[in-house]
XYZ file of C-alpha atoms in Angstrom:
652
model
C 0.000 0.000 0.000
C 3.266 2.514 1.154
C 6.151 2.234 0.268
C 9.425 3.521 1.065
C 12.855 3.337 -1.174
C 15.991 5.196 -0.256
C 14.442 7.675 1.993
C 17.003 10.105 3.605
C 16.342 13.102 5.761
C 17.925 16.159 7.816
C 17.526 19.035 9.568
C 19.525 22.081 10.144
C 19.340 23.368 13.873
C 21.642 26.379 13.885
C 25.285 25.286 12.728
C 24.381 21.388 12.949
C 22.973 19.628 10.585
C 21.103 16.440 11.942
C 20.535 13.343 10.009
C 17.225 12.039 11.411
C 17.134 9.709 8.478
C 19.334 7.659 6.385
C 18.338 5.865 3.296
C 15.499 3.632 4.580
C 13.488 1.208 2.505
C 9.971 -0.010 3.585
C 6.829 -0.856 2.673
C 3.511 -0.919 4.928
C 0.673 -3.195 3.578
C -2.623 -2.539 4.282
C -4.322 -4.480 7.430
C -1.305 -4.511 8.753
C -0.472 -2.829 13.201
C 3.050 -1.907 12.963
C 4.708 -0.176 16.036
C 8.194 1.714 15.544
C 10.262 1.786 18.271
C 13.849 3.609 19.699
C 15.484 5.762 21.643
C 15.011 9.874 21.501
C 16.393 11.247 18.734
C 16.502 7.818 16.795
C 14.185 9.435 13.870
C 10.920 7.276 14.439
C 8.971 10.309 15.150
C 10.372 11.970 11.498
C 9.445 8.518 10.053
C 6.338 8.772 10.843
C 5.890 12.338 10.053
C 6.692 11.047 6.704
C 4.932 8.297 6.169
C 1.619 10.572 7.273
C 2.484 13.175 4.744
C 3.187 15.612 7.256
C 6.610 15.619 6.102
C 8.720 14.967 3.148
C 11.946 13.125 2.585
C 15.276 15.290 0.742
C 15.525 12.202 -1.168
C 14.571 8.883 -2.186
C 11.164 7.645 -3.243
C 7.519 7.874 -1.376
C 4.891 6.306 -3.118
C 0.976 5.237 -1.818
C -0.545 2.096 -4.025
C 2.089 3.100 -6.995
C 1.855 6.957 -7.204
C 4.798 9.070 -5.898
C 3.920 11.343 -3.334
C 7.428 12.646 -2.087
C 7.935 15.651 -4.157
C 3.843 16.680 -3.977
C 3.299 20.478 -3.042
C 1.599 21.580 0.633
C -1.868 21.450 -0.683
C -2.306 17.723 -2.628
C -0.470 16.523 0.968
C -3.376 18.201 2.499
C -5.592 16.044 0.505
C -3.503 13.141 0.853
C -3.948 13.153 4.629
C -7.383 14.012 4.504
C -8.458 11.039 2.252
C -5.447 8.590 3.610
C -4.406 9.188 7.070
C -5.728 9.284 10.321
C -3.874 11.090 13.541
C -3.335 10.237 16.961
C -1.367 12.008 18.914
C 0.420 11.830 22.546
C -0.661 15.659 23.190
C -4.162 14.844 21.741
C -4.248 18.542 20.207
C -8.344 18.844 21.103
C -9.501 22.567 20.482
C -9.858 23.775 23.708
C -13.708 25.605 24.670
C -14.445 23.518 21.702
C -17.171 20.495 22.336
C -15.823 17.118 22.054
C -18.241 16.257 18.782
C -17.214 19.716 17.165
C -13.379 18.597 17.680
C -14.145 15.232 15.554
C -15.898 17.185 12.803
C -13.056 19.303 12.291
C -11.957 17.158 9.480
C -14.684 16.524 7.840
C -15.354 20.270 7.311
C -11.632 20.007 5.019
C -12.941 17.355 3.288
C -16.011 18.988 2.408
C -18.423 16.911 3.439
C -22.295 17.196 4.627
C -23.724 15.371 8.036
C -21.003 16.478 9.722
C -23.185 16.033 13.213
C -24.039 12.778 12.258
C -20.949 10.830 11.496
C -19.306 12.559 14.352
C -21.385 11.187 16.633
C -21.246 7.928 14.564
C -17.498 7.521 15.966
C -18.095 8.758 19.198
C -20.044 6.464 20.220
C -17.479 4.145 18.584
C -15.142 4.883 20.880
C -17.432 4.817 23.560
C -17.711 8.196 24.140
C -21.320 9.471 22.973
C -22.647 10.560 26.215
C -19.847 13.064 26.422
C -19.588 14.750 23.136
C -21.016 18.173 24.222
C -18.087 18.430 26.776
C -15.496 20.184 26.516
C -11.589 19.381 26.867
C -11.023 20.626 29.993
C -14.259 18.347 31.080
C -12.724 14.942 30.203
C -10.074 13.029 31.609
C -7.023 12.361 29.853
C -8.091 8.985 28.352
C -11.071 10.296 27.400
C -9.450 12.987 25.507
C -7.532 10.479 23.431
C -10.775 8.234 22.840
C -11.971 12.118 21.144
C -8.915 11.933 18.687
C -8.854 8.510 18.197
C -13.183 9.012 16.510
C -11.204 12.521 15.000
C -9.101 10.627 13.118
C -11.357 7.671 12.089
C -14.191 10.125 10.814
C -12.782 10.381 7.399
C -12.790 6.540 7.247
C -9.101 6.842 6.328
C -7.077 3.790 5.282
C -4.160 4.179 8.009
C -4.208 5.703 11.665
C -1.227 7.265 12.257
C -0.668 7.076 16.104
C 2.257 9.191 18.054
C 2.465 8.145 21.662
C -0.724 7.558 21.695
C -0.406 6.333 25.413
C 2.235 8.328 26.059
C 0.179 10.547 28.521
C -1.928 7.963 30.820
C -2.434 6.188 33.187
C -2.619 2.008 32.883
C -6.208 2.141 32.799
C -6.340 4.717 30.112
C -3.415 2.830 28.046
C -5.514 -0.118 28.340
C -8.663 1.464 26.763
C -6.633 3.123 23.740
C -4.715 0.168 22.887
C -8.086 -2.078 23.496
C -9.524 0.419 20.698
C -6.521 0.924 18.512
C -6.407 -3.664 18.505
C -10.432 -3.615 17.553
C -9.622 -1.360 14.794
C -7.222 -3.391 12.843
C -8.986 -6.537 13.629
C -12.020 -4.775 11.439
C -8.807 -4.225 8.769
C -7.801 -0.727 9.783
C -4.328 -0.308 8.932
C -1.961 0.958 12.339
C 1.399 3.221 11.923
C 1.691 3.528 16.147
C 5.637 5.474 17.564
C 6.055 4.401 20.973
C 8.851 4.369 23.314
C 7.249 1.403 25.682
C 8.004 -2.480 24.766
C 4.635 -3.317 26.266
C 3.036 -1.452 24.089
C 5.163 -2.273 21.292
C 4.618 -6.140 21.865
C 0.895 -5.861 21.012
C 1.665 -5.284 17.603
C 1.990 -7.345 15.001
C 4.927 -6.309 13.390
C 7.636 -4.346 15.681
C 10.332 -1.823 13.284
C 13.070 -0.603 15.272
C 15.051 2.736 14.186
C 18.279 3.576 15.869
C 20.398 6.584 14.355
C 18.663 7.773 11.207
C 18.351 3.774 10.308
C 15.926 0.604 10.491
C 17.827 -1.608 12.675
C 15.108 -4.464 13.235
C 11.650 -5.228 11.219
C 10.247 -8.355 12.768
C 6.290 -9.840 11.855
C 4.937 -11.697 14.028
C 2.775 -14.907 12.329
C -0.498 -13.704 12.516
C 0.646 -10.515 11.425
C -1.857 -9.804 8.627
C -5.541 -8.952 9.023
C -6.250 -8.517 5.185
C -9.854 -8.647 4.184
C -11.534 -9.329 1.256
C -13.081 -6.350 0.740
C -9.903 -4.367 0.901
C -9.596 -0.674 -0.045
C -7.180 0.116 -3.064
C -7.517 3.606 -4.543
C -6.175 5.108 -7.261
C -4.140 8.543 -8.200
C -8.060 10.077 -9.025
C -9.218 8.488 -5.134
C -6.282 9.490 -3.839
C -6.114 13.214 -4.586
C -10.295 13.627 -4.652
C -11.656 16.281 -2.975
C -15.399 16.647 -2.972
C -15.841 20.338 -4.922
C -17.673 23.283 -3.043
C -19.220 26.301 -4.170
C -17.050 29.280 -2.902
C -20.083 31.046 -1.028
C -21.296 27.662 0.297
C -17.684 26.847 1.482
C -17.472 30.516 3.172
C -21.082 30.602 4.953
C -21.312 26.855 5.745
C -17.796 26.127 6.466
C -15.675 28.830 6.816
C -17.494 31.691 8.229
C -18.756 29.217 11.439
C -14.965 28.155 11.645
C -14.575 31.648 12.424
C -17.271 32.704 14.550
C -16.422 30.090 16.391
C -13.031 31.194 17.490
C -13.871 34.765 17.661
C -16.577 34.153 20.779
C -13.862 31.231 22.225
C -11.867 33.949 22.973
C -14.406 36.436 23.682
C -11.622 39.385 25.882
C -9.213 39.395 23.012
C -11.843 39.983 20.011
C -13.098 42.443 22.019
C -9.997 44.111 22.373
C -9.415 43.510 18.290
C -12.662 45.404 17.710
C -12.171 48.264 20.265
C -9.432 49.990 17.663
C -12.322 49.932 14.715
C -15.002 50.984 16.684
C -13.459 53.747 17.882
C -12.120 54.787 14.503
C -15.706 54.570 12.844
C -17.301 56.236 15.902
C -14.692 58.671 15.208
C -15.790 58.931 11.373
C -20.007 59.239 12.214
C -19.343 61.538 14.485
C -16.367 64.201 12.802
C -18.749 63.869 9.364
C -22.065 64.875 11.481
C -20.414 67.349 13.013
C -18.966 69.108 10.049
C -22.351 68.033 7.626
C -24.297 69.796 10.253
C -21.852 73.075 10.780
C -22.268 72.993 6.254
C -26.348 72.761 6.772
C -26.347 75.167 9.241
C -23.890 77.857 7.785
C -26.361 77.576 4.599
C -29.611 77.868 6.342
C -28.269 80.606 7.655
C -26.407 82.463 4.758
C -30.095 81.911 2.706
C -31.872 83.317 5.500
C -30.025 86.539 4.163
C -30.914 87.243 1.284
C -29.023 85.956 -1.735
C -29.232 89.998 -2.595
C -26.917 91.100 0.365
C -23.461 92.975 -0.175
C -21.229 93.262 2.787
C -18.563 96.150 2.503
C -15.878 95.631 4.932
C -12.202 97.706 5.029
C -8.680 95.756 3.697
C -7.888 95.131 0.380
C -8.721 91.219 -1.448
C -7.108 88.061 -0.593
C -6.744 84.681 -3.075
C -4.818 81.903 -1.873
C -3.628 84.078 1.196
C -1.701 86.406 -1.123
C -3.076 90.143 -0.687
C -4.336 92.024 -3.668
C -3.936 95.628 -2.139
C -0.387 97.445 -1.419
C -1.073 97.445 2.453
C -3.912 100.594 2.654
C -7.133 100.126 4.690
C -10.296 102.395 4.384
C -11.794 102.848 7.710
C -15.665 103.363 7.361
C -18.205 105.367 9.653
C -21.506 106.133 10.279
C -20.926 108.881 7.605
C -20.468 106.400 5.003
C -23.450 103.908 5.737
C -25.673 107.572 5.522
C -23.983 108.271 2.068
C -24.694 104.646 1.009
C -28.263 104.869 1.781
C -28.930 108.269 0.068
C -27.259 106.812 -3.010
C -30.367 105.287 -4.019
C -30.425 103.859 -7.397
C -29.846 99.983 -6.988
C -29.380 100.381 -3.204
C -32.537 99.765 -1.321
C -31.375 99.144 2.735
C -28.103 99.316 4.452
C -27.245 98.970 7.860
C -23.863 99.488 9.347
C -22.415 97.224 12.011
C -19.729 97.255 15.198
C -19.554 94.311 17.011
C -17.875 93.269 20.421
C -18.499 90.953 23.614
C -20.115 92.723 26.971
C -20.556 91.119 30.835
C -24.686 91.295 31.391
C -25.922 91.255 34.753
C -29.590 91.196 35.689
C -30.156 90.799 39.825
C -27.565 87.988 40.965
C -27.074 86.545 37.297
C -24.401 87.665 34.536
C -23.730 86.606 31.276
C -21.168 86.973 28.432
C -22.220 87.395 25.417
C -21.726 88.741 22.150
C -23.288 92.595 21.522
C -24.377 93.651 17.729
C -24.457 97.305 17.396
C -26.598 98.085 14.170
C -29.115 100.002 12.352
C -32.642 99.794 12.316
C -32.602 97.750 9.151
C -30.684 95.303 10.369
C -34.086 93.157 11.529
C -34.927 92.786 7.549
C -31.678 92.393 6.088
C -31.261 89.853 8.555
C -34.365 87.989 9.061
C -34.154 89.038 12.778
C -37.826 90.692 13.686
C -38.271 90.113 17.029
C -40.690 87.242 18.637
C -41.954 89.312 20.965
C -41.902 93.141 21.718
C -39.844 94.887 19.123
C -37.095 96.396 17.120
C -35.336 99.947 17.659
C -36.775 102.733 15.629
C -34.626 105.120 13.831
C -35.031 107.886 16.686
C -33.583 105.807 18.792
C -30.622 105.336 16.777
C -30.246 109.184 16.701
C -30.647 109.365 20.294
C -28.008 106.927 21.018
C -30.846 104.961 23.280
C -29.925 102.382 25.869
C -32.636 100.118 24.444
C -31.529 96.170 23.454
C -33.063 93.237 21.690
C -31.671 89.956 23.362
C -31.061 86.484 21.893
C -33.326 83.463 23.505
C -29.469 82.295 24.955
C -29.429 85.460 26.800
C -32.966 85.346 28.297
C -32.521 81.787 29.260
C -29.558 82.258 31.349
C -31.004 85.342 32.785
C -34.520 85.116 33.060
C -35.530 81.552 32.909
C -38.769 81.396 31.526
C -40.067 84.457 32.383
C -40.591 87.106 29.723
C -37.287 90.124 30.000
C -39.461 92.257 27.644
C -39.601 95.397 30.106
C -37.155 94.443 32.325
C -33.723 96.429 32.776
C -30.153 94.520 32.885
C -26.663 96.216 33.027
C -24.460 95.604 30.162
C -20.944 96.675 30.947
C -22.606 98.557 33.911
C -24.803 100.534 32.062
C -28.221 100.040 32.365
C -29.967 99.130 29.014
C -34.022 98.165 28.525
C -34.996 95.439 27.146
C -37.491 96.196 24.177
C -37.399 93.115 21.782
C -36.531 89.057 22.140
C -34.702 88.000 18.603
C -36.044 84.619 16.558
C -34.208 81.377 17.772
C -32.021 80.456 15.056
C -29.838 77.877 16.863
C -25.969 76.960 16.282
C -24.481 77.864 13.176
C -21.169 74.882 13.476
C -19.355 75.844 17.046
C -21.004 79.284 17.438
C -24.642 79.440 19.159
C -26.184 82.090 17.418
C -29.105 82.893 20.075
C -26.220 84.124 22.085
C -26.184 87.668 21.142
C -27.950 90.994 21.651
C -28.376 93.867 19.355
C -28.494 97.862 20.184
C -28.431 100.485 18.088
C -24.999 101.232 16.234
C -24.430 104.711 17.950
C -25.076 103.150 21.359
C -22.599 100.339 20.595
C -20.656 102.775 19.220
C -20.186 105.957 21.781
C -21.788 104.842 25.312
C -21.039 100.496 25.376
C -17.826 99.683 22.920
C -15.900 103.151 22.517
C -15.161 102.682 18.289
C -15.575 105.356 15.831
C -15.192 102.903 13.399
C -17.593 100.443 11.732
C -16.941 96.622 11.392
C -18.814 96.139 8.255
C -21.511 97.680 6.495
C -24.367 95.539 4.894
C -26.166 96.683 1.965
C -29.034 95.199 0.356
C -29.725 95.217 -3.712
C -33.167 96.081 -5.023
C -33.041 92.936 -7.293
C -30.418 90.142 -7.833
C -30.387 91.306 -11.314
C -28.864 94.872 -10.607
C -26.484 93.329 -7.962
C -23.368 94.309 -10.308
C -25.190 98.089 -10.280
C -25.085 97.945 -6.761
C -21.240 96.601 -6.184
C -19.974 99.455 -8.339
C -22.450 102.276 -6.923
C -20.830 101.348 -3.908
C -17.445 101.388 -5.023
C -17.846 104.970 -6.552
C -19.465 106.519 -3.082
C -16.634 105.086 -1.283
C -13.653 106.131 -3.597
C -15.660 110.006 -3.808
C -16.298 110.102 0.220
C -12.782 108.804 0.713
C -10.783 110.740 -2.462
C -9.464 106.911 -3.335
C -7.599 106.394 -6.467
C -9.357 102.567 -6.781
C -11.079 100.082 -4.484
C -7.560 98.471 -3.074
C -8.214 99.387 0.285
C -11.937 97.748 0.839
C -13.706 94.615 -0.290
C -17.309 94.623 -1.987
C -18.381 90.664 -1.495
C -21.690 89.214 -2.201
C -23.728 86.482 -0.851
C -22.481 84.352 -3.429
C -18.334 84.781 -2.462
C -19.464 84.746 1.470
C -21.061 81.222 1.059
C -17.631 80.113 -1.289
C -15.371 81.257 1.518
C -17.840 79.642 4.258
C -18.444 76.246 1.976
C -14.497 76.533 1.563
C -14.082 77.103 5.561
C -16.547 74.099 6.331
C -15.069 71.743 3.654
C -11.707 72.447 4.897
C -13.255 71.260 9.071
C -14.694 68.089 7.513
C -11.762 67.519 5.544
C -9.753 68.205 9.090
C -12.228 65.789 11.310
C -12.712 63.264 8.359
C -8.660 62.729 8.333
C -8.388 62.749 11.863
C -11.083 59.866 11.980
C -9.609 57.897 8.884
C -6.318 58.157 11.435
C -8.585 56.563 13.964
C -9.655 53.898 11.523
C -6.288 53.184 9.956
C -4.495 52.581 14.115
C -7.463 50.344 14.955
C -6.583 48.294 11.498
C -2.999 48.256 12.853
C -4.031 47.056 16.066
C -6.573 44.215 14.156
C -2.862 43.055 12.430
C -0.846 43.187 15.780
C -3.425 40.898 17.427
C -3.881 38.333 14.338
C -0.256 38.553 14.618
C -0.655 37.157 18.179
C -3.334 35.401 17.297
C -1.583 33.146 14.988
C 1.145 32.974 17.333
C -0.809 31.881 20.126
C -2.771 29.438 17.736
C 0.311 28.191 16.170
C -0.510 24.107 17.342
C -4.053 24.324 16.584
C -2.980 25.130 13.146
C -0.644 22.476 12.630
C -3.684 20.482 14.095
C -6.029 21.966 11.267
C -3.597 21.371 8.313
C -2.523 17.631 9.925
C -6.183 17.163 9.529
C -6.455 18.221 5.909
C -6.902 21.749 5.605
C -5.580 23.178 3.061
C -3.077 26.844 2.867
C -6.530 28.501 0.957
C -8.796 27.215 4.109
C -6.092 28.532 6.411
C -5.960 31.722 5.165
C -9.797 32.146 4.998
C -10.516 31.232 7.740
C -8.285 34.112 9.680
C -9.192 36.586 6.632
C -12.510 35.938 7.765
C -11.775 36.598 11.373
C -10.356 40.012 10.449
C -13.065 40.633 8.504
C -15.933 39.973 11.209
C -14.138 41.786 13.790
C -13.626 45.199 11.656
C -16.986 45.164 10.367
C -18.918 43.960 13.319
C -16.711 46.723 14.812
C -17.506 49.114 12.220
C -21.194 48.166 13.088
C -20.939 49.033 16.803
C -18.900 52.293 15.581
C -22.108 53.630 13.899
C -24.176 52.869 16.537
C -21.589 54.585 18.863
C -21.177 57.211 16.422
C -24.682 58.088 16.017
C -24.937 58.080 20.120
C -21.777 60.632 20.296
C -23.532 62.817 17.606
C -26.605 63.268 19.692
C -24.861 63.528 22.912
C -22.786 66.450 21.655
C -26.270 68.144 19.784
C -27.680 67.588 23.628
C -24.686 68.935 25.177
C -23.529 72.128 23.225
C -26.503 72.759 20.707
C -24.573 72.129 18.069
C -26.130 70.837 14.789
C -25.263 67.114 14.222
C -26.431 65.288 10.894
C -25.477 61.606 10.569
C -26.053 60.649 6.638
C -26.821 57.502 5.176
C -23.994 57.938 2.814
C -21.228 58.093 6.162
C -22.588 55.044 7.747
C -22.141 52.968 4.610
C -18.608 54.568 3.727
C -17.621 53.954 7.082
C -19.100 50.150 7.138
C -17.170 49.174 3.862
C -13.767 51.034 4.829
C -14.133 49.234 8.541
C -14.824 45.750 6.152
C -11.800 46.841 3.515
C -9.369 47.764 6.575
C -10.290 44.050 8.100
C -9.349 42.641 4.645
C -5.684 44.576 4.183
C -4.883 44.331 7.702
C -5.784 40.444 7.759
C -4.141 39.359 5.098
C -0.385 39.256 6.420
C -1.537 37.003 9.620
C -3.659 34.875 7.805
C -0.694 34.782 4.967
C 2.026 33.422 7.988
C -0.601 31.353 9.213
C -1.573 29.390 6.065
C 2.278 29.057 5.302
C 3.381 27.177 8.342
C 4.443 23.745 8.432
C 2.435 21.518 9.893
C 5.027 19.496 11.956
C 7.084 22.614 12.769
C 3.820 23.629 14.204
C 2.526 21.407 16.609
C 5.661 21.537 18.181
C 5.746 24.844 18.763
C 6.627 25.751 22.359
């Protein structure tokens, strides 16, 4: 059935090269319970590793009923021991929180086949071990642990059990009860390959090989040596190297994806941990993009609640790119030159200067800061700003320099609670203004809460509460959009008269349509700022995914020489951690949005700040989370699939 001719192997362990096997010769028929025997270090161990195709000689010939195996690549060894061999071993290599009957399926998942419930309890009860398959290994004793590989390695019916010390770990009773099994397997024609380093053991075979120094020293048979059986198996190169073919997506969701899922809630802490970077990161991302969508919505809402007819005059010559147009001059504006712009007529139907600044408000045994407007009375239309209740300054009052004010819904709820302030008299800077006027709520426009503010007429601001004899800005307000150029160079050519100016270098004319540009430029530039910050986020928790597959596979490293002794291939390997990555980011990324979403409303709650979460973030965020899990995984689930399966299980 196997056959050896010639077979030489070594090993390099640092400077030393060790021969573990020189040129041995033999053949293994089938039926037959063969136990190799020697000293540490003889090579029966690398023998064996050989003969189960976990291994593969430097030279000589290795061939299985006629077809030459030695020189086959990692995955048609794969298949080989999936559809030839059956392992035993002395460390019994049981998946630990795993049940006993989902350690026996494990190959039959490899070899792609269905029932997988079925014919694992079919050996379990076998070996005499049904009433204990939904334990796990830390549940069973150590013989019963060995009775769970034993029905691993017989669920793929294969034609040879390859046993390593399989007693090597028990007590008599337990030795007793493995050999009693591994004897009643070969007497029903099952082929036994058993290493052992005890003669007892040894004796119970049928044919004893003993390997001293890299070399077959003894090969005796014993008479009744042969169990051979009518119906004997032979297959051929086709048997040998079939592999039952599954549809990718059934393979991923059927096999694969539970594979995962699986070891992901084994080690619950640690994919928690994995997770933590990603949800963070995505959090991060729903939260940054609300935040600056919301600041964009709200500067617009509020820029069309102008007027898209609105100039704005304001002193210093143009910029572009940071780079100033003028030579250095600025034209200071007054009151003067607000009056002038208003009497210009022609294309110019309101204008209202402004001075701005921030004030201390007291009313009783309450203060406030806040920000204080100084205007003109047409400030209310040009800015949508009629008051909800009471009203606006008149004119007069602007001549009279009046210590009236209109206060923002902020204001009155930090001073007056709920009660209505229209009437009342507060102290702004000391002086005592009346309150004549509450202004529209209008909410946060990005980080600024535009409720908190209070208007007064411009001379008040001006010459009793601020001390400027300058304006800030003056806005002016076109009869029509369609005279809007008119109106720009009307109020160029009243400024350059009122000032004697040789050109406009020294002031800016901008209109609604260049304030929401250098706004939409302003809040692209925030979201660009919080969306790279959060892609940061995203792009460390990916890192930390790798680092802990990294570990992962480190920590795992027996389990998968386990998984590929068993017949899985580099491809199921691989998967099978890609997979892991990919879960964790994207149930990650999942949690993230909800997190996100939750962070977005607790900072609306909190500061009043607009918030909008979009559809379009949450999905962005969900496939970059799933992409990161699939860049990030594929080193550590590369290193995994590429280990050797001997060099693995005896990782220390």
């Amino acid at each position: 059935m196997i056959e050896l001719k010639n077979v030489s192997k070594t090993y390099q362990m640092g400077d030393i090269t060790v021969q573990a096997l020189r040129d041995v010769s033999l053949k293994i028929e089938q039926g037959e319970y063969v136990a190799i025997i020697g000293p540490s270090g003889s090579g029966k161990s690398t023998l064996m590793h050989i003969l189960g195709f976990l291994d593969r000689p430097d030279t000589g010939a290795y061939t299985v009923f006629g077809e030459d195996v030695a020189k086959l690549k990692d995955d048609k060894l794969a298949i080989l021991r999936s559809n030839v061999a059956g392992f035993v071993f002395q460390q019994f290599y049981l998946l630990p929180r795993t049940k006993a009957i989902e350690n026996v399926e494990l190959p039959l998942i490899y070899a792609g086949k269905k029932e997988l419930r079925a014919l694992a309890h079919e050996k379990l009860v076998q070996v005499e071990l049904s009433e204990r398959e939904n334990h796990t290994p830390n549940e069973l004793s150590g013989g019963q642990q060995q009775r769970v590989a034993i029905a691993r390695a017989l669920v793929n019916d294969p034609l040879v059990i390859f046993a390593d010390e399989p007693t090597g770990n028990l007590d008599s009773k337990s030795k007793e009860e493995i050999m009693s099994i591994l004897e009643g397997l070969n007497k029903k024609g099952k082929t036994i390959v058993m290493v052992t380093h005890e003669k007892e053991m040894a004796e119970r075979a049928k044919r004893i090989i003993t390997v001293f120094d890299g070399k077959i020293v003894s090969d005796v048979k014993k008479t009744d040596g042969l169990f051979l059986h009518k119906g004997e198996r032979k297959l051929d190169a086709v048997q040998l190297f079939a592999r039952k073919k599954t549809n990718f997506w059934s393979a991923l969701f059927m096999d694969h994806l539970p594979q995962a899922l699986k070891s992901i809630f084994s080690h619950k802490m640690r994919s928690a941990l994995s997770m933590l970077g990603i949800l963070i990161g995505v959090g991060a991302v729903i939260a940054m993009l609300a935040l600056g969508k919301g600041a964009q919505q709200s500067m617009e809402a509020r820029l069309a609640s102008l007027g898209s007819n609105l100039l704005m005059l304001t002193p210093g010559s143009s910029n572009v790119g940071g780079v100033s147009l003028g030579a250095g001059a600025v034209t200071r504006f007054t009151l003067a030159d607000a009056e002038a712009l208003s009497k210009a007529g022609g294309s110019i139907k309101r204008v209202s200067p402004t001075v701005s600044g921030r004030a201390q408000v007291v009313f009783e045994n309450k203060n406030w800061q806040t920000r204080v407007q100084s205007t003109g009375v047409d400030y209310a239309e040009l800015h949508a700003a009629n008051p909800e209740f009471g009203r606006f300054f008149t004119a007069e009052e602007v001549k009279s320099r009046a210590k009236v004010v209109v206060v923002g819904t902020t204001v009155v709820s930090n001073l007056f609670g709920n009660s209505d302030p229209v009437g009342r008299t507060i102290k702004i800077n000391r002086i005592n203004f009346s309150i004549i006027g509450v202004l529209p709520q209008k909410g946060s426009n990005g980080f600024q809460d535009q409720d908190d503010t209070m208007v007064i007429p411009v001379t008040t601001g001006m010459y009793r509460l601020l001390g400027k004899v300058y304006v800030d800005s003056i806005d002016v307000e076109a009869v029509s959009l369609d005279v809007m150029a008119d109106a720009a160079e009307e109020i160029k050519q009243v400024i350059i008269k009122t000032h004697e100016l040789k050109d406009d270098s020294s002031f800016q004319i901008r209109n609604m349509e260049d304030i929401q540009n250098m706004m939409k430029s302003v809040t692209n530039t925030m979201s660009m700022l919080l969306g790279s910050v959060a892609v940061i986020s995203l792009l460390v928790g990916g890192i930390g995914i790798m680092n802990i597959m990294l570990v992962s596979v480190t920590e795992r490293t027996k389990e998968i020489g386990l998984r590929k002794a068993i017949g899985a291939q580099e491809k199921d390997i691989m998967m099978q951690f890609l997979i892991e990555a990919i879960v964790m980011t994207v149930s990650g990324g999942i949690i993230g949005v909800i997190f996100g979403e939750l962070i977005s409303f607790i900072m609306a709650k909190l500061t009043g700040w607009p918030v909008i979460v979009t559809t379009l973030s949450i999905v962005v965020s969900t496939i970059f989370s799933a992409t990161i899990g699939l860049i990030f995984g594929i080193f550590p689930a590369r290193k995994a699939a590429k280990l050797n399966p001997i060099e693995a299980l005896r990782f220390e």
